Amino acid sequence: MSSPVDSTRSWLTTSTHTAWLDDSLRRLLRFGSGSALPGGGFAYQDAQGRPMPDRYPALFLTARMAHSSAIGVVLGIPGSGDLLDHAMASLTGLFADTERGGWFSDPTQPDLRKAAYDHVHVGLAAASACAAGHPDAPALLDQVIAVIDNRLWDEQAQMLRESFARDWSDSETYRGANANMHGLEAFLAIGDVTGDARWHRRGLAMATRIIHQAARARDWLIPEHYDEQWQERPEYNRDEPNHPFRPYGATYGHSLEWSRFLLALHASPADVGPADRGWLVDAATNLARTALERGWAADGQVGLVYTVDWDGTPVSRLRLHWPVCEGIQTAAALLRTTGDPYWEGWYRRLWDHAATHFIDERGTWINELDEDLRESGAVWPGRPDYYHCVGAYVVPTQPLSPFVTLAAAGRPSAIRPIL
């Protein structure tokens, strides 16, 4: 750390810091209230909050707004209910494929492939809306569960398949860690609201393959790309280093996300067997240390680079907002789990970095910076979706289990704890 850390008092127990988090969340959701599109979905916004041209309302962003606004509802932030109503109406209306089942990634192009990445976000949205008491949420959650069970879940591999044609034929041969990582997040939420422990057990199976086996073998760099037999494809997309979903190499932001989800699994009340999950805290610690210690200023400039090669050499030197948000959440989770003041230092450093370089005068986050820390738009122009930012403001103050919306509502997981 660049400066000594007062280990006797965490920012997370300081009233001024928690008040700042609360005010920042309110400002962010107020800015996002103007993103609801009359025909359904949410706009990509520019720095002034205006819809960006030539951008379609995306399924995963609409699902993320449902999740974010559900958190706002349970925290009592006025305006969040209208956002949640709009998101739910969009998911059950504009985006719903009533003929073939599932949801359209882009409702203006209904014949695009149906992606597991998008569908598990709908699962997170439905679970969050259930936690917020939305009347349409239970039926939506039942629909998501049916799609996952009947289409997306590969029982033999204990992993998610990647994508399908609209009629659920032509399963893609590619397999990705990213969809399974967000699947783990959704499964934690679904298990907590339904009380069905199999969702947490599925999450543990996914984490075991991707992290306990693959990432551990690569010195805590996560292989992101696989074939349909789950054989690694380390050279995949070498010529697309800035791909928004499948970039070449290792993505330190995903290491930080996985770390937090592993800690949530460790805290789960589900009977997944204590001996089976004893590795989770160790793996979470190693993933986060690797990402922050190797990734911070890896190219000589402050911040976290987007991707690195398998020897740790930076590939894409862009700085995206979301790895900073995920680092904040994970540092807080590791501090809560281990009590090690080392993580307090990272929590403070990441917030200082965010306040200096990413958060603008409106309280929104610049989505992307170039290697010189100037605003860029090579991958994600404009202002981001709110999911990662809301997480940074809310997750650090909540317990690791149950998932954040249920925790913020002050309710326990519906899964019966191990006795």
Short mmCIF file of C-alpha atoms in Angstrom, two decimals, residues 168-360:
data_model
loop_
_atom_site.label_atom_id
_atom_site.label_comp_id
_atom_site.label_asym_id
_atom_site.label_seq_id
_atom_site.Cartn_x
_atom_site.Cartn_y
_atom_site.Cartn_z
CA TRP A 168 -32.96 -24.02 -29.17
CA SER A 169 -31.22 -26.09 -31.86
CA ASP A 170 -27.58 -25.80 -32.91
CA SER A 171 -25.85 -25.65 -29.54
CA GLU A 172 -22.66 -23.62 -29.89
CA THR A 173 -19.47 -25.65 -29.51
CA TYR A 174 -17.78 -22.85 -27.56
CA ARG A 175 -17.94 -22.87 -23.76
CA GLY A 176 -17.11 -19.83 -21.66
CA ALA A 177 -16.14 -19.08 -18.07
CA ASN A 178 -17.93 -15.73 -18.20
CA ALA A 179 -21.43 -17.16 -18.62
CA ASN A 180 -20.75 -19.70 -15.88
CA MET A 181 -19.40 -17.02 -13.53
CA HIS A 182 -22.61 -15.01 -13.88
CA GLY A 183 -24.46 -18.29 -13.69
CA LEU A 184 -22.90 -18.85 -10.28
CA GLU A 185 -24.09 -15.41 -9.17
CA ALA A 186 -27.62 -16.12 -10.40
CA PHE A 187 -27.64 -19.60 -8.85
CA LEU A 188 -26.67 -18.18 -5.45
CA ALA A 189 -29.61 -15.77 -5.70
CA ILE A 190 -32.08 -18.37 -6.98
CA GLY A 191 -31.13 -20.78 -4.22
CA ASP A 192 -31.53 -18.11 -1.54
CA VAL A 193 -35.03 -17.06 -2.61
CA THR A 194 -36.38 -20.54 -3.42
CA GLY A 195 -34.72 -22.48 -0.61
CA ASP A 196 -33.51 -25.08 -3.12
CA ALA A 197 -29.91 -25.95 -2.20
CA ARG A 198 -29.21 -27.64 -5.54
CA TRP A 199 -28.56 -24.20 -7.05
CA HIS A 200 -25.70 -23.59 -4.66
CA ARG A 201 -24.39 -27.10 -5.28
CA ARG A 202 -24.43 -26.40 -9.02
CA GLY A 203 -22.53 -23.18 -8.35
CA LEU A 204 -19.90 -25.10 -6.43
CA ALA A 205 -19.50 -27.52 -9.34
CA MET A 206 -18.90 -24.65 -11.77
CA ALA A 207 -16.43 -22.99 -9.44
CA THR A 208 -14.58 -26.25 -8.92
CA ARG A 209 -13.93 -26.73 -12.62
CA ILE A 210 -13.06 -23.14 -13.52
CA ILE A 211 -11.17 -22.08 -10.40
CA HIS A 212 -10.14 -25.04 -8.26
CA GLN A 213 -8.88 -26.95 -11.29
CA ALA A 214 -8.17 -24.61 -14.23
CA ALA A 215 -7.14 -21.34 -12.56
CA ARG A 216 -5.11 -23.03 -9.84
CA ALA A 217 -3.12 -24.84 -12.52
CA ARG A 218 -2.35 -21.53 -14.27
CA ASP A 219 -1.00 -19.75 -11.20
CA TRP A 220 -4.38 -18.09 -10.57
CA LEU A 221 -4.95 -16.73 -14.06
CA ILE A 222 -8.41 -17.86 -15.20
CA PRO A 223 -8.76 -19.62 -18.56
CA GLU A 224 -11.86 -18.01 -20.05
CA HIS A 225 -12.40 -20.03 -23.24
CA TYR A 226 -13.12 -23.74 -23.80
CA ASP A 227 -14.46 -26.18 -26.37
CA GLU A 228 -17.58 -28.27 -25.87
CA GLN A 229 -15.57 -30.93 -24.02
CA TRP A 230 -14.29 -28.25 -21.63
CA GLN A 231 -10.77 -28.36 -23.01
CA GLU A 232 -9.01 -25.01 -22.68
CA ARG A 233 -8.58 -22.77 -25.73
CA PRO A 234 -5.84 -20.39 -24.53
CA GLU A 235 -5.31 -18.76 -27.96
CA TYR A 236 -9.00 -18.01 -28.55
CA ASN A 237 -9.63 -14.49 -29.93
CA ARG A 238 -5.96 -13.51 -29.90
CA ASP A 239 -6.83 -11.10 -32.71
CA GLU A 240 -9.66 -9.51 -30.68
CA PRO A 241 -7.99 -8.20 -27.51
CA ASN A 242 -10.78 -5.69 -26.82
CA HIS A 243 -13.74 -8.01 -27.36
CA PRO A 244 -16.45 -6.94 -24.87
CA PHE A 245 -17.36 -10.48 -23.79
CA ARG A 246 -14.68 -12.88 -25.08
CA PRO A 247 -11.32 -11.09 -25.10
CA TYR A 248 -8.08 -13.01 -25.52
CA GLY A 249 -6.10 -13.87 -22.40
CA ALA A 250 -6.89 -13.50 -18.71
CA THR A 251 -9.24 -10.84 -17.36
CA TYR A 252 -8.32 -9.62 -13.89
CA GLY A 253 -11.77 -8.11 -13.35
CA HIS A 254 -13.23 -11.61 -13.62
CA SER A 255 -10.70 -12.88 -11.08
CA LEU A 256 -12.09 -10.32 -8.63
CA GLU A 257 -15.71 -11.27 -9.39
CA TRP A 258 -15.03 -14.98 -9.00
CA SER A 259 -13.25 -14.28 -5.71
CA ARG A 260 -16.33 -12.66 -4.22
CA PHE A 261 -18.67 -15.38 -5.44
CA LEU A 262 -16.38 -18.02 -3.92
CA LEU A 263 -16.65 -16.27 -0.57
CA ALA A 264 -20.44 -16.24 -0.92
CA LEU A 265 -20.36 -19.98 -1.61
CA HIS A 266 -18.22 -20.46 1.47
CA ALA A 267 -20.80 -18.59 3.54
CA SER A 268 -23.75 -20.45 2.01
CA PRO A 269 -26.06 -22.34 4.38
CA ALA A 270 -26.50 -25.03 1.72
CA ASP A 271 -25.37 -28.55 2.58
CA VAL A 272 -22.63 -28.82 -0.03
CA GLY A 273 -20.30 -30.58 2.39
CA PRO A 274 -17.73 -28.63 4.47
CA ALA A 275 -14.86 -30.78 3.18
CA ASP A 276 -15.82 -29.94 -0.40
CA ARG A 277 -15.54 -26.18 0.05
CA GLY A 278 -12.56 -25.78 2.33
CA TRP A 279 -10.55 -24.48 -0.63
CA LEU A 280 -12.86 -21.55 -1.37
CA VAL A 281 -11.32 -18.88 0.89
CA ASP A 282 -7.79 -19.83 -0.17
CA ALA A 283 -8.73 -19.63 -3.84
CA ALA A 284 -10.59 -16.34 -3.36
CA THR A 285 -7.55 -14.84 -1.63
CA ASN A 286 -5.14 -16.01 -4.33
CA LEU A 287 -7.35 -14.78 -7.17
CA ALA A 288 -7.70 -11.33 -5.64
CA ARG A 289 -4.03 -11.01 -4.69
CA THR A 290 -2.97 -12.04 -8.17
CA ALA A 291 -5.34 -9.58 -9.84
CA LEU A 292 -4.47 -6.63 -7.65
CA GLU A 293 -0.76 -7.19 -7.09
CA ARG A 294 0.10 -8.21 -10.66
CA GLY A 295 -2.59 -6.22 -12.40
CA TRP A 296 -2.23 -2.87 -10.67
CA ALA A 297 -0.09 -0.55 -12.80
CA ALA A 298 1.03 -3.59 -14.81
CA ASP A 299 1.98 -1.30 -17.70
CA GLY A 300 3.44 1.45 -15.52
CA GLN A 301 0.21 3.47 -15.38
CA VAL A 302 -2.05 3.49 -12.32
CA GLY A 303 -5.11 1.24 -12.42
CA LEU A 304 -6.10 -2.22 -13.65
CA VAL A 305 -5.56 -3.21 -17.27
CA TYR A 306 -8.38 -5.03 -19.07
CA THR A 307 -6.52 -8.21 -20.05
CA VAL A 308 -3.11 -9.87 -19.79
CA ASP A 309 -1.27 -12.67 -21.57
CA TRP A 310 -0.50 -15.92 -19.81
CA ASP A 311 2.82 -14.55 -18.53
CA GLY A 312 1.08 -11.48 -17.07
CA THR A 313 2.07 -9.12 -19.88
CA PRO A 314 -0.69 -6.54 -20.52
CA VAL A 315 -2.64 -7.18 -23.73
CA SER A 316 -5.44 -4.62 -23.62
CA ARG A 317 -4.37 -1.55 -21.65
CA LEU A 318 -7.85 -0.11 -21.43
CA ARG A 319 -9.14 0.64 -17.94
CA LEU A 320 -12.78 -0.29 -17.52
CA HIS A 321 -14.92 0.84 -14.61
CA TRP A 322 -16.24 -2.58 -13.69
CA PRO A 323 -12.99 -4.23 -12.47
CA VAL A 324 -12.59 -1.33 -10.03
CA CYS A 325 -16.16 -1.86 -8.80
CA GLU A 326 -15.56 -5.59 -8.43
CA GLY A 327 -12.26 -5.00 -6.64
CA ILE A 328 -14.02 -2.78 -4.12
CA GLN A 329 -16.64 -5.43 -3.40
CA THR A 330 -14.08 -8.22 -3.16
CA ALA A 331 -11.69 -6.31 -0.92
CA ALA A 332 -14.59 -5.68 1.47
CA ALA A 333 -15.65 -9.34 1.32
CA LEU A 334 -12.12 -10.56 2.05
CA LEU A 335 -11.78 -8.06 4.88
CA ARG A 336 -15.04 -9.35 6.34
CA THR A 337 -13.96 -12.99 5.90
CA THR A 338 -10.31 -12.82 7.00
CA GLY A 339 -10.03 -9.69 9.13
CA ASP A 340 -6.72 -8.96 7.39
CA PRO A 341 -6.05 -5.17 7.23
CA TYR A 342 -4.30 -5.77 3.92
CA TRP A 343 -7.76 -5.79 2.33
CA GLU A 344 -8.71 -2.56 4.08
CA GLY A 345 -5.78 -0.98 2.27
CA TRP A 346 -7.00 -2.19 -1.10
CA TYR A 347 -10.57 -1.15 -0.33
CA ARG A 348 -9.40 2.42 0.30
CA ARG A 349 -7.00 2.49 -2.65
CA LEU A 350 -9.66 1.35 -5.09
CA TRP A 351 -12.18 3.92 -3.87
CA ASP A 352 -9.54 6.66 -4.10
CA HIS A 353 -8.79 5.56 -7.66
CA ALA A 354 -12.48 5.50 -8.56
CA ALA A 355 -13.13 8.95 -7.09
CA THR A 356 -10.10 10.43 -8.88
CA HIS A 357 -10.50 8.86 -12.31
CA PHE A 358 -13.95 7.30 -12.85
CA ILE A 359 -16.69 9.11 -10.91
CA ASP A 360 -17.78 12.35 -12.55
#
